[in-house]
XYZ file of C-alpha atoms in Angstrom:
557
model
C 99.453 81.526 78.168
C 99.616 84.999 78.648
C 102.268 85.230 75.104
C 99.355 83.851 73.555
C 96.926 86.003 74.996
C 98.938 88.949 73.618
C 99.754 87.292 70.285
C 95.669 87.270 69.590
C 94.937 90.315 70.608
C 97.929 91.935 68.405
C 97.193 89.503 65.285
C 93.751 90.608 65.170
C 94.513 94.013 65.009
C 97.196 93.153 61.990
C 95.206 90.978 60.150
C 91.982 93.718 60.255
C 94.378 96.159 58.819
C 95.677 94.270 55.874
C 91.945 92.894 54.914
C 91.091 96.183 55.265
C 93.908 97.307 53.299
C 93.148 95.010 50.474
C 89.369 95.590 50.239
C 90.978 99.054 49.454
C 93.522 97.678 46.629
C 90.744 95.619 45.408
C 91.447 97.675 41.750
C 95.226 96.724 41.784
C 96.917 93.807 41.370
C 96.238 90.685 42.839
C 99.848 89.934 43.126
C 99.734 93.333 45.556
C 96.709 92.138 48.077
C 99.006 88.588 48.326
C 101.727 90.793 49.649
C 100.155 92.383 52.080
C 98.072 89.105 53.318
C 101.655 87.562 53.336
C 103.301 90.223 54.945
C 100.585 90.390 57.512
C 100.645 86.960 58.405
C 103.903 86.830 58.982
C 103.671 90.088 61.148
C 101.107 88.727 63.492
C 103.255 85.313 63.871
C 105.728 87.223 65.349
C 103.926 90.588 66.987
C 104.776 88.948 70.424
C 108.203 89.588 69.965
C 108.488 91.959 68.163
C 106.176 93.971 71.689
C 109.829 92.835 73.523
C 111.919 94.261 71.481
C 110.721 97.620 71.266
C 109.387 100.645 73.522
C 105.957 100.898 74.505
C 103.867 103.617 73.960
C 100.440 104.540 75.363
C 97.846 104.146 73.839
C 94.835 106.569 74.454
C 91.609 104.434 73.210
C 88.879 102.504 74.424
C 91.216 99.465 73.147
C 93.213 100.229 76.833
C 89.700 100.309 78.484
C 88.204 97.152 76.891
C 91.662 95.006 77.343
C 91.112 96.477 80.692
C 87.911 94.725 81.419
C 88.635 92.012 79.155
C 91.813 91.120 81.558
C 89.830 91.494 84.652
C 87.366 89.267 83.804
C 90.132 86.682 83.328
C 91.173 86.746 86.528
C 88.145 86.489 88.311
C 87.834 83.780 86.398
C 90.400 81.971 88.078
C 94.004 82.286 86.037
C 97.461 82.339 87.447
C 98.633 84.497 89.954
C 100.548 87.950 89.839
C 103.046 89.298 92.491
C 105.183 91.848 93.476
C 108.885 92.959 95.142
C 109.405 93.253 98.773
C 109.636 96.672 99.017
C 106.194 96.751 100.863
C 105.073 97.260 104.915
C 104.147 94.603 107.087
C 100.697 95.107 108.508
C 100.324 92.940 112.197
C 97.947 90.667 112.870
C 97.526 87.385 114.834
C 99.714 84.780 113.233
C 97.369 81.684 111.993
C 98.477 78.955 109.976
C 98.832 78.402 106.534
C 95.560 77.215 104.311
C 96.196 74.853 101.704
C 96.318 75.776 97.909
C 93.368 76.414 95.959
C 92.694 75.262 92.878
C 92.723 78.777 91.330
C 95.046 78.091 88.218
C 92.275 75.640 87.071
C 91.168 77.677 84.509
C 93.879 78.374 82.936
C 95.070 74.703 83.003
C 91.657 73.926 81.555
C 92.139 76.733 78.608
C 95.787 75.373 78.089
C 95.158 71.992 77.658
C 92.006 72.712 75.087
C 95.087 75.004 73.250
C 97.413 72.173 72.911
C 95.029 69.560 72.132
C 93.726 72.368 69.084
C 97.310 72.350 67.780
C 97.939 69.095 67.866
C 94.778 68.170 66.077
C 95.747 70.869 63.313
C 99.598 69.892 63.090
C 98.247 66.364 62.629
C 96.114 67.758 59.749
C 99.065 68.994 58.122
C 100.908 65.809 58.517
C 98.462 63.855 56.912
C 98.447 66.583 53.757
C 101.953 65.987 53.981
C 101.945 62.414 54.031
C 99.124 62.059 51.174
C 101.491 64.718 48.970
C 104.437 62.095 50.077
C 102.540 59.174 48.969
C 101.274 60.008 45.819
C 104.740 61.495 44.217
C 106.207 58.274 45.501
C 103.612 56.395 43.936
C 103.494 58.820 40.636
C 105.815 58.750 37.441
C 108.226 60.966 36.174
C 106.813 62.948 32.814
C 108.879 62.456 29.866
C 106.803 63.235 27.098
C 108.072 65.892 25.179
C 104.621 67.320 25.039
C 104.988 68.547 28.352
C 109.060 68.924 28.807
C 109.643 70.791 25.765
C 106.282 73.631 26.641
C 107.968 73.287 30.174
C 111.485 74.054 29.742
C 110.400 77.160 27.644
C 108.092 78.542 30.027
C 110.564 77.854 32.891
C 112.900 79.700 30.876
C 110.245 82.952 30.092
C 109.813 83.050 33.987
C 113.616 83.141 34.683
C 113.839 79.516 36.649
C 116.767 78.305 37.583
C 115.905 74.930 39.571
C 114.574 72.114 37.655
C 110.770 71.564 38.306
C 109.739 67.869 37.871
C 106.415 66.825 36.369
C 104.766 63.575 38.018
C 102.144 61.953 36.971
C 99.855 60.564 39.502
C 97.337 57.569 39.625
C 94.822 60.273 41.612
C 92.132 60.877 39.279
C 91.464 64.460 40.674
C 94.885 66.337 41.518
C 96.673 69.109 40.258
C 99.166 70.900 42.693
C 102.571 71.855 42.973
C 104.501 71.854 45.904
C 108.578 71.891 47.010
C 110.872 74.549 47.299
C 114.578 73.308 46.879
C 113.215 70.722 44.293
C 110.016 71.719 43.085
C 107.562 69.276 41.838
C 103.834 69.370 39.655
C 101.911 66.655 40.078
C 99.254 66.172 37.685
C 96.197 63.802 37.441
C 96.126 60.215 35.359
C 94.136 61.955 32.767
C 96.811 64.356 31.411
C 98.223 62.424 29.390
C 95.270 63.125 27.196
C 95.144 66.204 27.710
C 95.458 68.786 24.126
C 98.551 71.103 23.833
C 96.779 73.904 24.925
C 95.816 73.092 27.801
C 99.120 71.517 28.962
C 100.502 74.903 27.715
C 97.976 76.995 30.191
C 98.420 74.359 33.505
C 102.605 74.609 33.071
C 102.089 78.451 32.709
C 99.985 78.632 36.102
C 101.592 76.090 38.119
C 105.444 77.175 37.102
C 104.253 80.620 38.387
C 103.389 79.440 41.636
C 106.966 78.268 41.257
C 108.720 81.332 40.315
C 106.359 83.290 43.058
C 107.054 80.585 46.007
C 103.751 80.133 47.044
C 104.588 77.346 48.395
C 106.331 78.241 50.948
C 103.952 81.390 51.743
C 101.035 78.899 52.255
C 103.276 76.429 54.484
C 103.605 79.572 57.016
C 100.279 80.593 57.054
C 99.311 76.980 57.682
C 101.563 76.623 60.265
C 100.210 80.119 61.708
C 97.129 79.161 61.287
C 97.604 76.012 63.810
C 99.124 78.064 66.256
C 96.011 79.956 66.206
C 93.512 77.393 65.010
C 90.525 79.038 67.354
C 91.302 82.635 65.694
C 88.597 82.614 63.122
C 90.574 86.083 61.183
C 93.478 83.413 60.804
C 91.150 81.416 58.992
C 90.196 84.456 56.912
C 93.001 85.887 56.036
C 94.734 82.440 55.308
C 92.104 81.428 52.851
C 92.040 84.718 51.288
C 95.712 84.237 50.916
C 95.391 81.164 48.911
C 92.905 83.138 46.531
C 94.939 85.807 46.106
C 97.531 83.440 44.968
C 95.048 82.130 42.537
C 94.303 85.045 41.106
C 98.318 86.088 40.875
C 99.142 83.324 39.038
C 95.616 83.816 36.571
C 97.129 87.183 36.035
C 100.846 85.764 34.975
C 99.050 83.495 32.667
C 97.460 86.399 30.677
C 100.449 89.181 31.003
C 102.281 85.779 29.118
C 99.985 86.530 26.205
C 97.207 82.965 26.749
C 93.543 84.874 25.628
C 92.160 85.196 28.460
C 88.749 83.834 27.499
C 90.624 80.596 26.414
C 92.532 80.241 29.332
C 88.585 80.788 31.396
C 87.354 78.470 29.194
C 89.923 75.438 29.747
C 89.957 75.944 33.461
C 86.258 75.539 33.330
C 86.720 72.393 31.916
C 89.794 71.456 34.266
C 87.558 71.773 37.049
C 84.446 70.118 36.104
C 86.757 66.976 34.980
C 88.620 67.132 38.414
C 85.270 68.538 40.856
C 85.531 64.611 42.131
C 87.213 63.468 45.286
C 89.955 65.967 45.827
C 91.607 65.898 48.641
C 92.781 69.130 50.991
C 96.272 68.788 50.869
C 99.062 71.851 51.655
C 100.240 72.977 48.065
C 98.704 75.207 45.909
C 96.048 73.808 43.345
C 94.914 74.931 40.259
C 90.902 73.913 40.577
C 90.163 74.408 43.678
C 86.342 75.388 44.034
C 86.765 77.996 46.671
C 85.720 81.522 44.994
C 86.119 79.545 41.394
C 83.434 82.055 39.917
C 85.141 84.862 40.898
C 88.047 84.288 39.695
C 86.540 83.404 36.084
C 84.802 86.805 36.316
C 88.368 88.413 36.997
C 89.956 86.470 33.943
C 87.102 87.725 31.665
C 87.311 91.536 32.862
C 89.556 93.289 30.468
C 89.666 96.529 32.479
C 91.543 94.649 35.370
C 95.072 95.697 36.336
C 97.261 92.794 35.831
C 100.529 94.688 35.790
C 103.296 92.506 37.928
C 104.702 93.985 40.810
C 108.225 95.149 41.649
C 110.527 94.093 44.209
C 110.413 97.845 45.281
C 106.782 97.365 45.998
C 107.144 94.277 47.684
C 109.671 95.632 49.977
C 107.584 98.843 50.775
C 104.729 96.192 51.428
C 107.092 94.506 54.061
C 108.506 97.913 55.328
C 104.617 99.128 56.133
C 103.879 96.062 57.854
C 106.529 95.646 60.396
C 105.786 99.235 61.240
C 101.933 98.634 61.662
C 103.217 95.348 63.629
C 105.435 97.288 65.865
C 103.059 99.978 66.353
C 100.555 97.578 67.273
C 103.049 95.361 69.521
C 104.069 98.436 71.223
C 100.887 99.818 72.211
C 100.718 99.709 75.913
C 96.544 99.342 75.327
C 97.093 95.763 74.885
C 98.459 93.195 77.528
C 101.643 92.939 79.833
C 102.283 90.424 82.994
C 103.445 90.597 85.752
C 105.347 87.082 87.211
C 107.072 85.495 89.152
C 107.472 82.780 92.579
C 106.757 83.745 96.324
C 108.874 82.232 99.076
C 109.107 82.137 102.965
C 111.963 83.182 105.064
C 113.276 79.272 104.553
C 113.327 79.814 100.624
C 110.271 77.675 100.490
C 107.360 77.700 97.763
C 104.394 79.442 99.457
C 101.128 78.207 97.540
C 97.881 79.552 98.223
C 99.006 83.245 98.927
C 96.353 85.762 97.889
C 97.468 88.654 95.710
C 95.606 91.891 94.509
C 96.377 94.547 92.458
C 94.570 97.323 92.204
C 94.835 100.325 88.900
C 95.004 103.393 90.950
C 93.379 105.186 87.851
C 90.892 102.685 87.069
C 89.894 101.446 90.419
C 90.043 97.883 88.628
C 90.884 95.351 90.842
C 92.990 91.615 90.051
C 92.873 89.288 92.492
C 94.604 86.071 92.228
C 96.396 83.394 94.262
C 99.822 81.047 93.985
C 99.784 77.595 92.487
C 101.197 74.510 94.091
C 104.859 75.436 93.409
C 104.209 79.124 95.113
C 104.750 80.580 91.306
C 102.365 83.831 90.110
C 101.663 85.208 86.394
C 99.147 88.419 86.106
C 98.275 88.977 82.798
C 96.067 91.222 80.680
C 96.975 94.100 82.591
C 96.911 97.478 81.021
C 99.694 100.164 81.860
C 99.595 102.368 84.778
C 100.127 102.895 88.375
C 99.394 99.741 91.066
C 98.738 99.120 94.805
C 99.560 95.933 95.136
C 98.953 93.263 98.444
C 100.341 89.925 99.282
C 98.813 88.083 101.879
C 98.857 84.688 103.837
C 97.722 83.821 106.747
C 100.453 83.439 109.420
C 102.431 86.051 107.421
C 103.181 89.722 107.223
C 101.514 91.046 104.538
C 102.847 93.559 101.986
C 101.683 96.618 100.499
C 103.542 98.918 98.035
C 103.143 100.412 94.097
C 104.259 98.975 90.974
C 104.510 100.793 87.776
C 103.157 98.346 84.178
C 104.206 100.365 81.471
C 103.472 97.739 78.862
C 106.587 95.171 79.317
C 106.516 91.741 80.968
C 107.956 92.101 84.806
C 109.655 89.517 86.487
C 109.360 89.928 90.718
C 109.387 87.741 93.735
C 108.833 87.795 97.025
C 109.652 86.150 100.069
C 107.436 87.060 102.935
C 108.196 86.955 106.309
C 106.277 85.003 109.371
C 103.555 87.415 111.131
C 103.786 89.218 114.628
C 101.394 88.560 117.209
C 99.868 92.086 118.786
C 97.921 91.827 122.211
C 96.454 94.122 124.440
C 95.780 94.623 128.490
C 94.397 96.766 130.398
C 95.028 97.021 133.833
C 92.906 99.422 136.129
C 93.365 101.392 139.260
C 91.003 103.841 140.950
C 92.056 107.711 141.958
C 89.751 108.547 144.874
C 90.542 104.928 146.741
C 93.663 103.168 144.844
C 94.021 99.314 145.220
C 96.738 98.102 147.906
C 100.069 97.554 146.652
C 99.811 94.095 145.245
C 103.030 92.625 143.806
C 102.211 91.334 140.061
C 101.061 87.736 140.128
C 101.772 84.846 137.425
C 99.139 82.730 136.297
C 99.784 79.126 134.379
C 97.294 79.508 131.014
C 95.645 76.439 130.012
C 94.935 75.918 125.974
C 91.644 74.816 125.400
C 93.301 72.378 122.716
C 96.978 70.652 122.078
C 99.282 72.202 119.655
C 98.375 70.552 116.336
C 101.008 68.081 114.873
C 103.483 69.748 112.674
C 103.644 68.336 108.817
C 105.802 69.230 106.462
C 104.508 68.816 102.850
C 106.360 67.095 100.453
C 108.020 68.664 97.680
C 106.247 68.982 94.061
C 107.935 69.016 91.372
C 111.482 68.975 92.932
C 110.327 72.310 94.411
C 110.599 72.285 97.994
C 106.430 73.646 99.906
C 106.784 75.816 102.575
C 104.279 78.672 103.960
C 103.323 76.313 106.989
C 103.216 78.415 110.407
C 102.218 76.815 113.747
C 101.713 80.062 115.905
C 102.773 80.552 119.665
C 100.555 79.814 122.560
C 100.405 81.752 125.806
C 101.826 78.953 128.711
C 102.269 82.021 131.548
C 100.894 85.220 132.229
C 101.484 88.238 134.355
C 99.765 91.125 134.912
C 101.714 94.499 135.478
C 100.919 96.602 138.850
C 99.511 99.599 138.786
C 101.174 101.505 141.093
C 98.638 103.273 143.937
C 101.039 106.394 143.739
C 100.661 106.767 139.970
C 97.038 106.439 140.132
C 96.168 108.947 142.882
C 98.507 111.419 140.830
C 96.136 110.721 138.149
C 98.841 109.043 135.741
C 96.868 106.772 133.102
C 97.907 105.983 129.652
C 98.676 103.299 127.275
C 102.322 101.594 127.253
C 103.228 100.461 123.445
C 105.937 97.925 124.085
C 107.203 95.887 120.921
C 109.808 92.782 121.077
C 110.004 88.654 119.763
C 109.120 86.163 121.259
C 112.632 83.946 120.870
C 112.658 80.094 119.854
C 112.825 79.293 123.360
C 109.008 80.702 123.701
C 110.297 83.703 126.126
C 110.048 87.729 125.421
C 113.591 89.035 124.250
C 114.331 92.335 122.436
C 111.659 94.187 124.628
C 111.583 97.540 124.279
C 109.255 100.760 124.817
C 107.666 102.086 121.761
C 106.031 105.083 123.704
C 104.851 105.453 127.116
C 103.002 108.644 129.136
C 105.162 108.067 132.152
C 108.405 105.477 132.929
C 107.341 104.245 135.976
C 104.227 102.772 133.700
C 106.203 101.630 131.017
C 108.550 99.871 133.749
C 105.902 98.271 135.508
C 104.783 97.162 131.950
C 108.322 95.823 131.021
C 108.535 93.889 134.240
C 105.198 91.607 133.681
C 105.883 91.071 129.898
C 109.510 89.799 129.955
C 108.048 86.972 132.853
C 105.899 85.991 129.505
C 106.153 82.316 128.590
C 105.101 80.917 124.902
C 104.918 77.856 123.224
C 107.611 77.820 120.461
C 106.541 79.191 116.618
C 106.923 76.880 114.310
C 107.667 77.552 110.518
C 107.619 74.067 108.531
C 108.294 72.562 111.595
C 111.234 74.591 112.553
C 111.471 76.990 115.718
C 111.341 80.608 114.808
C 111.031 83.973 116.239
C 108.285 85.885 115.849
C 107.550 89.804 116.688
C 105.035 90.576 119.308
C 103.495 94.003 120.339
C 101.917 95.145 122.658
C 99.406 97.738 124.242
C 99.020 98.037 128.055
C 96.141 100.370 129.256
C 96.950 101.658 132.355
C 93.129 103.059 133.362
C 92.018 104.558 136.059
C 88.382 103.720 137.705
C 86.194 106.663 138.542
């Protein structure tokens, strides 16, 4: 979704240039302002790409701050989720298990769906033109009259054609279009065949130039650009703008061929009042079609207009400009780049519902996001710079570090690990009168509630869930002695021990992080390793998990 995201974004910005561009050329040529619609449309198609295929470059506008917010807004609104490498630092907490996903991606499912059905409804539209153009030139008969073979061959020849074009008579009482490439064909309406030599001489001379310019095949990729984008109302714009450029190309060839031009107004006057009835959309260039009719009558009539054709020089400076504008725009890291990717657990498992944020250390713009079902992550909209980024689960470690977006698509995953448990004692003595020496005592601990059954959740999709932690109960506890030596000598402090608490639910790997005296962090050791746990499980499997721990040695006034 995100590709799409990007696409309209960087289409917009093409397609305002070239209708810019040809409100500017609105003196030359119409021939010229088709080029540059064409040229442009084809552009935006394929901006997407062409932002992969080429550096990025900042760009310093409010266009970075307003695809900025724009982005932000997305994801509060509930899209995809965005994640990060492993390269960040555990932060401890009590390990707690797993939530079940959210329905975050919702959104985004919602927006995709409305997408797809838009496409569909506009590639069926284009069927059907397709199928009513199929069905009336099977239904229609081939021309032979040598009133409009003989005019046709000649003009063919004027405008340098090479393929046969076939002229088909039709039943439809309204229709004038030509469509093909390979094998071109004109299909005309039933009353033609009355039609006077002049006029047939005008409609061969307009519709063989939309030949020998192959419009048809310029209006076939708008159209299908134009379903891609079917909500994209400049699409719309520049597509039908396209077609009346086209219009007005082909008026022009007709005059530069030497038809008056007040004749050739005159006759497509009446073509159009005789065909205004029941005329189907279909995807071929027409003749008649009422769209901007009276403008292009006025442009016929204006002797002042520059109908000079233009050369293939032009056409391919046209093309040149374009893919630069396209690649400028594509490239501009103001627009939109993702960040995506899956998170596992230390089993390779899918890990849904993990809550992600990153945060533009320039900005101060947050993203915050979570996993689908399947554990997989997309951020998108996000504008280049510097990130903190956090992954976090319940039950798991969570993970802090940077990542640079300098206006490519990342790919990262994670796997996060299970959480450690920290816990702190304090164990007092007094100085003045110390407590007898007591040996430490073990106590049995009681949970106020079972250990809740372990499930393991089925796979979706063929991918296998994971991210499901039952976390270690205390079964035994002992509490270190305080040694009435120590505490007359006025030895206090606090013992940081760290170590794991094995599958077996006992303390293994113990060892002293930092201690004010050995005697305390030995009497500390002692009472820890005599710990007893309940064992960690991790989707139902036993696991270690780290454990540290603070022991307050205090002394009582």
């Amino acid at each position: 979704m995100n590709l799409l995201l990007e696409g309209a974004i960087e289409s917009s910005l093409i397609l305002l240039v070239a209708l810019g561009a040809t409100a500017l050329l609105r003196a030359r040529p119409a021939a010229l302002r088709h080029a540059v619609l064409a040229a442009a449309i084809a552009c935006a198609a394929i901006a997407p790409l062409l932002g992969r295929a080429v550096p990025a470059w900042p760009l310093p506008s409010p266009l970075a701050a307003l695809t900025a917010d724009t982005s932000a807004a997305l994801q509060r609104a509930g899209g995809p989720v965005g994640g990060v490498d492993r390269a960040g630092v555990p932060v401890h907490g009590e390990v707690k298990a797993a939530p079940s996903p959210s329905g975050t991606s919702r959104v985004l499912a919602v927006l995709r769906a409305i997408w797809i059905a838009g496409v569909a409804s506009t590639i069926l539209g284009l069927a059907i033109g397709f199928r009513r153009l199929g069905g009336i030139a099977s239904r229609a008969r081939r021309i032979k009259d040598t009133r409009w073979t003989h005019p046709a061959e000649a003009i063919a020849g004027r405008y340098g054609l090479s393929t046969p074009v076939a002229l088909l008579l039709s039943a439809h009482p309204s229709l004038i279009v030509t469509w093909g490439l390979r094998r071109p064909k004109v299909v005309l309406p039933a009353v033609a065949a009355g039609w006077p030599d002049e006029r047939v001489r005008i409609v061969l001379f307009h519709e063989l130039a939309h030949v020998r310019r192959g419009d048809w095949l310029v209006l076939l990729g708008a159209e299908v650009v134009k379903c891609v984008y079917w909500f994209h109302p400049l699409v719309w714009i520049a597509c039908a703008r396209l077609r009346e450029e086209s219009e007005q190309a082909c008026d022009d060839e007709v005059i530069n061929q030497g038809v008056d031009a007040a004749a050739y107004a005159g006759e497509l006057v009446d073509i159009a009042r005789d065909l205004a009835r029941g005329r189907p959309w279909l995807p071929a260039p027409a003749i008649s079609r009422s769209s901007r009719f009276e403008r292009r009558v006025q442009a016929m009539l204006d002797k002042r207009r520059n109908r000079r054709p233009v050369s293939r020089g032009a056409y391919a400076a046209i093309v040149a400009v374009a893919v630069a504008v396209a690649m400028t725009i594509a490239s501009a890291q103001g627009g939109f780049a993702s960040v995506t990717g899956s998170i596992v657990d230390p089993m390779d498992a899918a890990m849904p519902g993990v809550t992600l944020v990153l945060t533009n250390v320039a900005r101060d713009a947050k993203y915050e996001v979570r996993t689908d079902g399947s554990g997989r992550y997309e951020f998108v909209g996000l504008p280049p710079g510097e990130y903190l980024f956090e992954a976090k689960l319940p039950g798991f470690a969570t993970f802090k570090g940077k990542l640079a977006v300098a206006g490519q698509n990342v790919q990262r995953d994670l796997k996060m690990d299970v959480g450690s448990l920290q816990e702190t004692i304090t164990v007092a003595n007094s100085r003045s009168a110390p407590s007898a020496a007591v040996p430490a005592t073990a106590s049995a601990i009681r949970p106020g509630a079972p250990p809740r059954a372990c499930d393991i959740t089925p796979a979706a999709d063929g991918v296998r869930i994971g991210g499901s932690v039952r976390p270690p109960l205390k079964l035994k506890d002992v509490r270190p002695f305080y040694s009435p030596q120590l505490a007359t000598q006025g030895v206090e402090g606090t013992v940081t021990l760290k170590g794991r608490i094995g599958t077996d639910g006992f303390i293994e790997d113990l060892e002293v992080v930092s201690t004010p005296h050995a005697d305390l962090a030995q009497a500390a050791m002692d009472a820890v390793r005599q710990w007893e746990f309940t064992t960690t499980l991790l989707n139902c499997k036993p696991v270690a998990v780290s454990i540290g721990i603070n022991v307050n040695f205090t002394l009582k006034p």
